[in-house]
Amino acid sequence: MTDGHLFNNILLGGRTGTNLGQFKVHPGGLAWKRQGGGKTIEIDKADLTSVTWMKVPRAYQLGVRIKDGLSYTFIGFREQDVSSLINFMQKNLGISPDEKQLSVGGHNWGGIGIVGSMLTFMVESKQAFEVSLADVSQTQMQGKTDVLLEFHVDDTTGANEKDSLMDMSFHVPTSNTQFPGNENRTSAQILWEAILDRADNGSGSSGEAVVTFEGIAILTPRGRYAVELHLPFLRLQGQANDFKIQYSSILRLFVLPKSNNPHTIVVVTLDPPIRKGQTLYPHIVIQFETETVVQKNMKLSRELLDEKYKDRLVESYQGLVHEVFVKVLRGLSGAKVTRPGSFRNYKNGYAVKSSLKAEDGLLYPLEKGFFFLPKPPTLILDEEIEFVEFERHGAGGASMSSQYFDLLVKLKNDQEHLFRNIQRSEYRNLFNFINGKGLKVMNLGDGQGTSGVTDVLQDTDDVAPDPHLERIKNQAGSSEDSDEEDEDFVLHKDDGGSPTDDSGGEESDASESGGEKQKSSKKEARSSKPPVKRKPKGKDGEGSGKRKPKGMDGEGSEKRKPKKKKDPNAPKRPMMPFMV
């Protein structure tokens, strides 16, 4: 292949565990995308400093180091991939991957090599393990011969792995020749100073935060927290919980205002998610008071601002609290920010009210997906969607169908999200926005495309329609539509003309999937006064209008006339309740 090589089922190994994904090498650099969406790593050709190969159990491992000191490990390559990738990198990237040997002897004595921010423990010139010094929160001497390393406690680590590295120590005897000591400093002290220069001690667990936001309401995980922004991590400190999240786990920030509401929601999307007990939280949902104005001064030196955070952070911020928070967090983490796009509801807001499962919330149609908030926070990307369906049945049954509709989102992995009880007045803007994004729209499972949806909801006005007015309109124009759909209605259409003889009420969803099943609702038996409990008319073809004996009601009828095969493309009958 001249444009690159693509490899599936490649693991990304590192501090955050192992994740399965797709690896691609091309003339412009390297890229890895997590399977099922989420984290994407792109490495430009100009940022590569070294590439190494290593044979590990049952596979080959590719190690990549870049200019800013970060190191990535990709595992899962086959033996036949080695030669092709080495040749491609030499020809297109100008880098010759070096081969490294893995020590499998199990010895715990050897030498230490420090290259950039990586510490490698070598046994007989073979690598036993390596750790990133950027993940070291504290390092200290224990006695005169031992060096202790403590690592950042990252709450996202436990999402994929049961165990995480907390600390390790090295014993350096005074006779060590790699780090020769003297009268003033031992060999262990020389190693400790070398690690100290590269370890991330500036904002460890006991260090001072760059900026702090007190008493912030967080909807997920629920509670009030002090939000501390340190140099390498974000900390949420509450009365019962304390979370520490590395910035490398932050995928994206969402700023989503609430319509006609004094609050603005900021969502921090994580990969991997944080854990609280057995519950995983891939989204941190923070609620700010929109009109609150704050002024925050960064506790950073001028040299650090000019060198590391130039054009990303300034010494002081003043403005709305949610805007200040997003600017500082974006500057420290480098995460991208997403805001509402061109969609507006019929009141010129950014979201539509709906329900997901048993929870009421807001559905935000975004340029590249949908976000339902606040509980459960559900992010759906357009690239994951197979099709969407507009359904006209509200949760309250026939009496609500004229005012509400449902939106079904079917994903490519066969998962479905049903957003219920959306006001009918939102249909026009929502349908135009979804259709404009090029998403496939299905109507009630019939495969009729967008035309069927338009027919179902074509009378949508800017305000919610009057259900009684809609019922009268539907009664006046439903007889023609009903002729081909319900044979019983044709047979009994001259049955006295009583207002209670409404065969158009309470349609069933059973006919939506295939068109073979008939409507479940039938005409009610008439009587001189309204009955307490109405019983459906039998299907024996008799149109006398008299009440049937109790034993002949419903399925008790012995004779049934065959039904005509329903035309799946026939117009839908309007839904209405019985009128007494």
Coordinates of C-alpha atoms in Angstrom, one line a residue:
M1 CA 0.0 0.0 0.0
T2 CA 1.4 3.4 -0.9
D3 CA -0.9 5.5 1.2
G4 CA -0.4 3.7 4.5
H5 CA -1.1 0.5 6.5
L6 CA -4.1 -0.2 8.6
F7 CA -4.1 -2.7 11.5
N8 CA -7.1 -3.7 13.7
N9 CA -7.3 -5.0 17.2
I10 CA -4.2 -3.1 18.4
L11 CA -4.0 -2.3 22.1
L12 CA -2.9 1.0 23.5
G13 CA -1.0 0.3 26.7
G14 CA -0.1 2.9 29.3
R15 CA -1.1 4.5 32.6
T16 CA -4.8 4.3 31.8
G17 CA -4.8 0.6 31.0
T18 CA -5.2 -1.1 27.7
N19 CA -7.8 -0.2 25.1
L20 CA -8.6 -2.0 21.9
G21 CA -8.6 0.0 18.6
Q22 CA -7.3 0.5 15.1
F23 CA -3.8 1.6 14.2
K24 CA -2.8 3.4 11.0
V25 CA 0.6 4.4 9.8
H26 CA 0.7 6.8 6.8
P27 CA 3.3 9.2 5.2
G28 CA 2.1 12.0 7.5
G29 CA 2.6 10.1 10.8
L30 CA 0.7 7.7 13.0
A31 CA -2.8 7.4 14.3
W32 CA -4.8 5.2 16.7
K33 CA -8.6 5.2 17.2
R34 CA -10.3 3.4 20.0
Q35 CA -12.8 0.8 19.0
G36 CA -16.4 2.0 19.5
G37 CA -15.5 5.6 19.5
G38 CA -13.8 7.7 22.1
K39 CA -10.1 8.5 22.4
T40 CA -8.1 9.2 19.3
I41 CA -4.3 9.6 19.2
E42 CA -2.6 11.3 16.2
I43 CA 1.1 11.7 16.0
D44 CA 2.6 13.9 13.3
K45 CA 5.7 12.9 11.5
A46 CA 7.6 16.0 12.7
D47 CA 6.9 15.1 16.4
L48 CA 8.4 11.6 16.3
T49 CA 11.7 11.2 18.1
S50 CA 12.1 7.4 18.3
V51 CA 10.3 4.1 17.4
T52 CA 11.2 0.7 18.9
W53 CA 10.1 -2.8 18.4
M54 CA 9.9 -5.5 21.0
K55 CA 8.8 -9.2 21.1
V56 CA 6.3 -9.7 23.9
P57 CA 4.2 -12.8 24.8
R58 CA 1.9 -13.7 21.9
A59 CA 2.5 -10.5 19.9
Y60 CA 4.8 -7.7 19.0
Q61 CA 5.0 -4.3 20.6
L62 CA 5.6 -0.9 19.0
G63 CA 7.0 1.9 21.3
V64 CA 6.7 5.5 20.1
R65 CA 8.2 8.6 21.8
I66 CA 7.5 12.2 20.8
K67 CA 9.1 15.5 21.4
D68 CA 7.2 16.6 24.5
G69 CA 8.4 13.6 26.4
L70 CA 5.3 11.4 26.1
S71 CA 5.6 7.8 25.2
Y72 CA 3.0 5.5 23.6
T73 CA 3.0 1.7 23.5
F74 CA 0.9 -0.2 20.9
I75 CA 0.5 -4.0 21.4
G76 CA -1.0 -6.6 19.1
F77 CA 1.1 -6.7 15.9
R78 CA 1.8 -10.0 14.2
E79 CA 5.2 -11.2 13.2
Q80 CA 4.5 -10.6 9.5
D81 CA 3.7 -6.9 10.3
V82 CA 7.2 -6.2 11.5
S83 CA 9.1 -6.1 8.2
S84 CA 6.4 -4.2 6.2
L85 CA 6.1 -1.5 8.9
I86 CA 9.8 -1.1 9.3
N87 CA 10.2 -0.6 5.5
F88 CA 7.3 1.8 5.3
M89 CA 8.6 3.9 8.2
Q90 CA 12.1 4.1 6.8
K91 CA 10.8 5.1 3.4
N92 CA 8.0 7.5 4.3
L93 CA 8.8 8.7 7.8
G94 CA 12.6 8.7 7.7
I95 CA 12.8 6.7 11.0
S96 CA 14.4 3.3 11.5
P97 CA 12.7 1.5 14.3
D98 CA 15.2 -0.1 16.7
E99 CA 14.7 -3.6 18.2
K100 CA 14.7 -4.0 21.9
Q101 CA 14.8 -7.2 23.9
L102 CA 12.5 -8.0 26.8
S103 CA 14.0 -9.5 30.0
V104 CA 11.9 -12.5 31.2
G105 CA 14.4 -13.9 33.8
G106 CA 12.5 -12.4 36.7
H107 CA 15.6 -10.8 38.3
N108 CA 15.1 -7.7 40.4
W109 CA 18.6 -6.3 40.1
G110 CA 19.9 -4.4 37.2
G111 CA 20.6 -0.9 35.9
I112 CA 18.5 2.2 35.3
G113 CA 18.3 4.3 32.1
I114 CA 16.6 7.7 32.0
V115 CA 15.7 9.0 28.6
G116 CA 13.5 12.1 28.5
S117 CA 10.6 11.4 31.0
M118 CA 10.9 7.6 30.8
L119 CA 12.7 5.5 33.4
T120 CA 13.7 2.0 32.2
F121 CA 14.9 -0.8 34.4
M122 CA 17.4 -2.9 32.5
V123 CA 18.5 -6.5 33.3
E124 CA 21.5 -7.8 31.4
S125 CA 21.0 -5.1 28.7
K126 CA 17.3 -6.2 28.3
Q127 CA 14.3 -4.2 29.4
A128 CA 12.4 -5.4 32.4
F129 CA 9.9 -2.5 32.7
E130 CA 9.6 1.2 32.2
V131 CA 7.6 3.9 33.9
S132 CA 6.8 7.5 33.0
L133 CA 8.3 10.0 35.4
A134 CA 5.6 12.5 34.4
D135 CA 3.2 10.3 36.4
V136 CA 5.3 10.6 39.6
S137 CA 3.7 12.9 42.2
Q138 CA 6.3 12.6 44.9
T139 CA 9.8 11.2 45.3
Q140 CA 11.8 11.1 48.5
M141 CA 14.7 9.4 50.1
Q142 CA 14.2 6.5 52.6
G143 CA 17.4 6.2 54.6
K144 CA 20.6 6.7 52.7
T145 CA 20.2 3.9 50.1
D146 CA 16.5 3.8 49.0
V147 CA 14.6 6.0 46.6
L148 CA 10.8 6.0 46.9
L149 CA 8.5 7.0 44.0
E150 CA 4.8 7.8 44.5
F151 CA 2.5 8.0 41.5
H152 CA -0.6 10.1 40.8
V153 CA -3.8 8.5 42.1
D154 CA -5.9 8.7 39.0
D155 CA -9.6 7.8 39.5
T156 CA -10.0 7.0 35.8
T157 CA -7.4 4.2 36.0
G158 CA -9.8 1.9 37.8
A159 CA -12.3 2.0 35.0
N160 CA -10.5 -0.6 33.0
E161 CA -8.1 -2.1 35.4
K162 CA -8.6 -3.6 38.9
D163 CA -5.0 -2.7 40.0
S164 CA -2.9 0.4 39.5
L165 CA 0.6 1.3 40.3
M166 CA 0.8 3.4 43.5
D167 CA 4.5 3.5 44.5
M168 CA 7.8 1.7 44.0
S169 CA 11.2 1.9 45.6
F170 CA 14.8 1.4 44.3
H171 CA 17.7 0.2 46.5
V172 CA 21.0 1.8 45.4
P173 CA 24.0 0.4 47.3
T174 CA 26.9 2.7 48.1
S175 CA 29.1 0.5 45.7
N176 CA 26.9 1.4 42.7
T177 CA 29.1 2.4 39.7
Q178 CA 26.3 3.8 37.5
F179 CA 25.6 6.6 40.0
P180 CA 28.9 7.0 41.9
G181 CA 28.6 8.8 45.2
N182 CA 31.0 10.8 47.3
E183 CA 31.4 12.0 50.8
N184 CA 28.6 14.5 50.6
R185 CA 26.1 12.5 48.5
T186 CA 25.4 8.8 48.3
S187 CA 24.6 6.9 45.1
A188 CA 20.9 6.9 46.0
Q189 CA 20.9 10.7 46.4
I190 CA 22.3 11.1 42.9
L191 CA 19.6 8.9 41.4
W192 CA 17.0 10.7 43.5
E193 CA 18.1 14.1 42.1
A194 CA 18.0 12.8 38.6
I195 CA 14.5 11.6 39.0
L196 CA 13.5 14.8 40.9
D197 CA 14.4 16.9 37.9
R198 CA 12.0 15.0 35.6
A199 CA 9.2 14.1 38.1
D200 CA 6.0 16.1 38.1
N201 CA 6.3 17.5 41.6
G202 CA 5.0 21.0 40.9
S203 CA 1.4 20.2 41.8
G204 CA 1.3 16.9 43.5
S205 CA -1.4 15.7 45.9
S206 CA -0.2 18.2 48.5
G207 CA 0.7 21.0 46.1
E208 CA -1.3 24.2 45.6
A209 CA -3.9 24.4 42.9
V210 CA -3.6 26.8 40.0
V211 CA -7.2 28.0 40.6
T212 CA -10.1 26.8 42.7
F213 CA -13.9 27.1 42.3
E214 CA -15.7 26.7 45.6
G215 CA -19.2 25.3 46.2
I216 CA -19.9 24.1 42.6
A217 CA -23.0 22.1 42.1
I218 CA -22.3 18.8 40.2
L219 CA -25.2 16.8 38.9
T220 CA -23.2 13.7 38.0
P221 CA -21.7 12.4 40.3
R222 CA -24.2 14.3 42.4
G223 CA -23.0 16.7 45.2
R224 CA -21.3 20.0 45.9
Y225 CA -17.6 20.1 45.3
A226 CA -14.6 22.3 45.4
V227 CA -13.2 22.1 41.9
E228 CA -9.4 22.5 42.0
L229 CA -7.4 22.8 38.8
H230 CA -3.8 21.7 39.2
L231 CA -1.1 21.6 36.5
P232 CA -1.4 17.9 35.7
F233 CA -4.9 17.0 37.0
L234 CA -8.4 18.1 37.9
R235 CA -9.6 17.4 41.5
L236 CA -13.2 17.3 42.8
Q237 CA -13.2 17.5 46.5
G238 CA -16.5 17.0 48.3
Q239 CA -17.7 16.0 51.8
A240 CA -18.0 12.3 50.9
N241 CA -16.0 11.9 47.7
D242 CA -12.7 13.0 46.4
F243 CA -11.9 12.5 42.7
K244 CA -8.5 13.2 41.0
I245 CA -8.6 13.1 37.1
Q246 CA -5.6 13.4 34.8
Y247 CA -6.0 15.9 32.0
S248 CA -5.0 13.2 29.5
S249 CA -8.4 11.5 30.3
I250 CA -10.4 14.5 29.2
L251 CA -11.8 14.1 25.7
R252 CA -13.9 17.2 25.2
L253 CA -15.8 20.0 27.0
F254 CA -19.4 20.9 26.3
V255 CA -21.0 24.2 27.2
L256 CA -24.8 23.9 27.0
P257 CA -27.0 26.7 28.2
K258 CA -30.5 26.0 29.5
S259 CA -33.3 27.9 27.7
N260 CA -35.2 30.3 30.0
N261 CA -33.2 29.1 33.0
P262 CA -30.6 30.8 35.1
H263 CA -28.2 27.9 34.8
T264 CA -25.6 26.8 32.3
I265 CA -24.3 23.2 32.1
V266 CA -20.7 22.3 31.5
V267 CA -19.9 18.7 30.7
V268 CA -16.4 17.2 31.0
T269 CA -16.3 14.0 28.9
L270 CA -13.8 11.4 30.1
D271 CA -12.1 8.3 28.6
P272 CA -11.7 6.2 30.6
P273 CA -14.5 7.2 33.1
I274 CA -14.2 7.7 36.8
R275 CA -15.5 5.1 39.2
K276 CA -17.6 5.4 42.3
G277 CA -18.1 2.0 43.8
Q278 CA -19.4 -0.2 40.9
T279 CA -20.7 2.9 38.9
L280 CA -18.8 4.4 36.1
Y281 CA -19.2 8.1 35.2
P282 CA -18.0 8.9 31.6
H283 CA -19.4 12.5 31.9
I284 CA -19.0 15.0 34.7
V285 CA -22.1 17.3 34.6
I286 CA -21.4 20.6 36.3
Q287 CA -24.1 23.3 36.7
F288 CA -23.1 26.9 37.0
E289 CA -25.3 30.0 37.7
T290 CA -25.2 31.8 34.4
E291 CA -25.1 35.4 35.7
T292 CA -22.5 34.9 38.3
V293 CA -19.3 37.0 37.6
V294 CA -15.9 36.0 39.1
Q295 CA -12.3 37.1 39.0
K296 CA -9.6 34.5 39.2
N297 CA -5.8 35.0 39.3
M298 CA -3.6 32.1 38.1
K299 CA -1.0 30.9 40.7
L300 CA 1.6 30.4 38.0
S301 CA 5.0 31.9 37.6
R302 CA 5.5 34.3 34.7
E303 CA 8.2 32.1 33.2
L304 CA 5.9 29.0 33.2
L305 CA 3.2 31.0 31.5
D306 CA 5.5 32.2 28.8
E307 CA 7.2 28.9 28.2
K308 CA 4.6 26.2 28.6
Y309 CA 1.2 27.9 28.4
K310 CA 1.9 30.7 26.0
D311 CA -1.3 31.7 24.1
R312 CA -3.3 29.3 26.3
L313 CA -3.4 30.9 29.7
V314 CA -3.2 34.5 31.0
E315 CA -2.4 35.8 34.5
S316 CA -5.9 36.8 35.4
Y317 CA -9.5 36.1 34.2
Q318 CA -12.7 38.0 34.9
G319 CA -16.2 37.2 33.5
L320 CA -19.0 34.7 33.9
V321 CA -18.1 31.8 36.1
H322 CA -18.7 29.1 33.6
E323 CA -16.7 30.9 30.9
V324 CA -13.7 31.4 33.2
F325 CA -13.8 27.7 34.2
V326 CA -13.9 26.5 30.6
K327 CA -11.0 28.8 29.5
V328 CA -8.7 27.7 32.4
L329 CA -9.5 24.0 32.0
R330 CA -9.1 24.2 28.2
G331 CA -5.7 25.9 28.6
L332 CA -4.4 23.3 31.1
S333 CA -5.8 20.2 29.4
G334 CA -5.8 21.2 25.8
A335 CA -9.3 19.7 25.3
K336 CA -11.6 21.0 22.6
V337 CA -14.8 22.8 23.5
T338 CA -18.2 22.2 21.8
R339 CA -21.1 24.6 22.0
P340 CA -24.7 24.5 20.5
G341 CA -24.7 24.9 16.7
S342 CA -27.4 26.1 14.4
F343 CA -30.4 24.3 16.0
R344 CA -33.1 26.3 17.7
N345 CA -36.3 25.1 19.1
Y346 CA -39.7 26.9 18.5
K347 CA -38.9 29.3 21.4
N348 CA -35.4 30.0 20.1
G349 CA -33.7 27.8 22.7
Y350 CA -30.9 25.2 22.2
A351 CA -32.7 22.0 23.4
V352 CA -36.0 20.3 23.4
K353 CA -37.7 18.8 26.4
S354 CA -38.0 15.0 26.3
S355 CA -37.7 11.8 28.4
L356 CA -35.2 9.0 28.3
K357 CA -36.2 5.9 30.1
A358 CA -37.9 7.1 33.3
E359 CA -36.0 10.5 33.5
D360 CA -37.1 13.9 32.2
G361 CA -34.4 16.1 30.7
L362 CA -33.2 18.1 27.7
L363 CA -32.1 16.8 24.4
Y364 CA -29.5 19.0 22.7
P365 CA -29.2 18.5 18.9
L366 CA -25.5 19.3 18.1
E367 CA -23.7 19.6 14.8
K368 CA -22.1 16.2 15.2
G369 CA -24.4 14.4 17.5
F370 CA -27.0 14.6 20.3
F371 CA -26.6 15.1 24.0
F372 CA -29.3 14.2 26.6
L373 CA -28.9 15.8 30.0
P374 CA -28.8 15.7 33.0
K375 CA -29.6 12.1 33.9
P376 CA -28.5 9.8 32.5
P377 CA -26.0 11.9 30.5
T378 CA -26.1 10.3 27.1
L379 CA -23.8 11.4 24.2
I380 CA -24.6 10.1 20.7
L381 CA -22.3 10.9 17.8
D382 CA -23.7 11.1 14.3
E383 CA -21.1 8.6 13.0
E384 CA -22.6 6.0 15.4
I385 CA -26.2 6.4 14.2
E386 CA -27.7 4.0 11.7
F387 CA -31.0 5.8 11.4
V388 CA -33.6 7.9 13.3
E389 CA -37.4 7.4 13.5
F390 CA -40.1 9.9 14.3
E391 CA -43.0 8.2 16.1
R392 CA -46.3 9.9 16.8
H393 CA -47.3 8.0 20.0
G394 CA -46.8 9.8 23.3
A395 CA -46.4 8.2 26.6
G396 CA -50.0 9.1 27.6
G397 CA -51.6 7.1 24.8
A398 CA -54.1 8.4 22.2
S399 CA -55.1 11.4 24.2
M400 CA -51.5 12.8 24.0
S401 CA -50.7 11.7 20.5
S402 CA -51.8 15.0 19.0
Q403 CA -49.5 17.0 21.2
Y404 CA -46.4 14.9 21.5
F405 CA -44.2 12.6 19.4
D406 CA -41.2 10.3 20.1
L407 CA -37.7 10.2 18.5
L408 CA -36.0 6.8 18.2
V409 CA -32.3 6.8 17.5
K410 CA -30.9 3.4 16.3
L411 CA -27.1 2.9 16.5
K412 CA -25.0 0.8 14.3
N413 CA -24.3 -1.6 17.2
D414 CA -28.1 -2.3 17.4
Q415 CA -28.5 -0.2 20.5
E416 CA -31.5 2.1 20.6
H417 CA -32.3 5.3 22.4
L418 CA -36.0 6.4 22.6
F419 CA -36.6 10.1 23.5
R420 CA -40.2 10.4 24.4
N421 CA -42.8 13.1 24.9
I422 CA -41.3 15.7 22.6
Q423 CA -43.8 18.5 22.0
R424 CA -45.3 18.4 18.5
S425 CA -44.4 22.1 18.0
E426 CA -40.7 21.1 18.1
Y427 CA -41.1 18.7 15.1
R428 CA -40.5 21.1 12.3
N429 CA -37.2 22.5 13.5
L430 CA -36.0 19.2 14.8
F431 CA -36.8 17.3 11.5
N432 CA -35.3 20.0 9.3
F433 CA -32.1 20.0 11.4
I434 CA -31.7 16.2 11.4
N435 CA -32.6 15.9 7.7
G436 CA -30.1 18.7 6.9
K437 CA -27.3 16.7 8.6
G438 CA -27.9 13.9 6.1
L439 CA -28.9 11.3 8.7
K440 CA -31.2 8.5 7.5
V441 CA -34.8 9.1 8.6
M442 CA -37.2 6.2 8.9
N443 CA -40.9 6.6 9.6
L444 CA -42.5 4.2 12.0
G445 CA -40.4 1.3 10.8
D446 CA -42.1 1.3 7.4
G447 CA -38.9 2.2 5.4
Q448 CA -40.8 5.0 3.7
G449 CA -38.2 7.6 4.4
T450 CA -38.9 11.2 5.2
S451 CA -42.2 11.5 3.2
G452 CA -44.1 9.3 5.7
V453 CA -42.9 11.4 8.6
T454 CA -44.0 14.6 7.0
D455 CA -47.5 13.1 6.4
V456 CA -47.8 12.1 10.0
L457 CA -46.8 15.5 11.5
Q458 CA -47.6 17.8 8.6
D459 CA -50.1 19.9 10.6
T460 CA -47.5 21.1 13.1
D461 CA -47.9 24.7 14.2
D462 CA -45.7 27.0 16.1
V463 CA -47.7 26.2 19.2
A464 CA -49.1 23.0 20.6
P465 CA -52.4 22.2 18.8
D466 CA -55.7 21.9 20.5
P467 CA -56.4 18.1 20.9
H468 CA -60.2 18.7 20.7
L469 CA -59.9 20.7 17.5
E470 CA -57.6 18.1 16.0
R471 CA -60.1 15.3 16.9
I472 CA -62.9 17.1 15.1
K473 CA -60.8 17.7 12.0
N474 CA -59.7 14.1 12.0
Q475 CA -63.3 12.8 12.3
A476 CA -64.4 14.9 9.4
G477 CA -61.8 13.6 7.0
S478 CA -61.1 10.1 8.2
S479 CA -63.9 8.1 6.5
E480 CA -62.1 7.9 3.2
D481 CA -58.8 6.9 4.7
S482 CA -60.5 4.2 6.8
D483 CA -62.2 2.4 3.9
E484 CA -59.1 0.5 2.8
E485 CA -57.7 -0.1 6.2
D486 CA -60.4 -1.6 8.4
E487 CA -62.9 -4.0 6.7
D488 CA -65.1 -4.0 9.7
F489 CA -65.6 -0.3 9.4
V490 CA -66.9 -0.7 5.8
L491 CA -69.3 -3.4 6.8
H492 CA -70.8 -1.4 9.7
K493 CA -70.5 2.1 8.2
D494 CA -74.3 2.4 7.9
D495 CA -74.9 1.2 11.5
G496 CA -77.2 4.0 12.7
G497 CA -74.7 6.9 12.6
S498 CA -74.3 7.1 16.4
P499 CA -71.5 9.4 17.6
T500 CA -70.3 6.5 19.8
D501 CA -69.7 4.4 16.7
D502 CA -66.1 5.6 16.2
S503 CA -63.9 3.0 14.7
G504 CA -60.9 5.3 14.4
G505 CA -59.8 5.4 18.0
E506 CA -56.7 3.9 19.7
E507 CA -54.7 2.5 16.9
S508 CA -52.2 -0.2 17.9
D509 CA -48.5 -0.1 17.1
A510 CA -48.7 -3.7 16.0
S511 CA -49.3 -2.8 12.3
E512 CA -46.3 -0.6 12.1
S513 CA -43.7 -3.3 11.8
G514 CA -44.9 -5.4 8.9
G515 CA -48.3 -4.3 7.8
E516 CA -49.8 -7.8 8.3
K517 CA -51.4 -7.3 11.7
Q518 CA -54.7 -5.5 11.9
K519 CA -55.7 -2.7 14.2
S520 CA -56.6 -3.9 17.7
S521 CA -59.3 -1.3 18.5
K522 CA -62.8 -2.0 17.2
K523 CA -66.2 -0.3 17.5
E524 CA -67.9 -0.2 20.9
A525 CA -71.3 -1.7 21.5
R526 CA -73.9 1.0 21.9
S527 CA -76.4 1.4 24.7
S528 CA -78.9 3.9 26.0
K529 CA -76.5 5.3 28.6
P530 CA -72.7 5.3 28.8
P531 CA -71.5 2.0 30.3
V532 CA -69.1 1.9 33.2
K533 CA -66.7 -0.4 31.3
R534 CA -66.9 -0.6 27.5
K535 CA -66.4 -3.9 25.7
P536 CA -65.1 -4.2 22.2
K537 CA -67.4 -5.4 19.5
G538 CA -66.9 -8.9 18.1
K539 CA -65.5 -9.7 14.7
D540 CA -68.4 -11.9 13.5
G541 CA -69.3 -9.5 10.7
E542 CA -72.8 -8.7 12.2
G543 CA -73.7 -5.0 12.1
S544 CA -76.9 -5.0 14.2
G545 CA -75.5 -2.6 16.8
K546 CA -77.0 -4.7 19.6
R547 CA -75.0 -5.7 22.7
K548 CA -73.7 -9.2 22.4
P549 CA -74.1 -11.8 25.1
K550 CA -71.2 -11.9 27.5
G551 CA -69.9 -15.2 26.2
M552 CA -69.6 -13.9 22.6
D553 CA -67.5 -10.8 23.4
G554 CA -63.9 -10.4 22.1
E555 CA -62.3 -13.7 21.3
G556 CA -65.5 -15.6 22.1
S557 CA -66.8 -15.2 18.6
E558 CA -66.7 -18.4 16.7
K559 CA -66.9 -17.1 13.1
R560 CA -64.5 -14.6 11.7
K561 CA -64.3 -13.3 8.2
P562 CA -60.9 -13.2 6.6
K563 CA -59.3 -9.8 6.4
K564 CA -58.0 -8.2 3.3
K565 CA -54.2 -7.9 3.2
K566 CA -53.3 -4.4 4.4
D567 CA -51.4 -2.1 2.0
P568 CA -48.2 -1.0 3.9
N569 CA -48.2 2.2 1.9
A570 CA -51.8 3.1 2.8
P571 CA -52.3 6.4 4.6
K572 CA -52.3 6.3 8.4
R573 CA -55.6 6.9 10.2
P574 CA -55.7 9.6 12.8
M575 CA -55.7 8.6 16.5
M576 CA -58.6 9.8 18.7
P577 CA -60.3 8.6 21.9
F578 CA -63.9 7.4 21.9
M579 CA -66.4 10.3 22.4
V580 CA -69.3 9.7 24.7

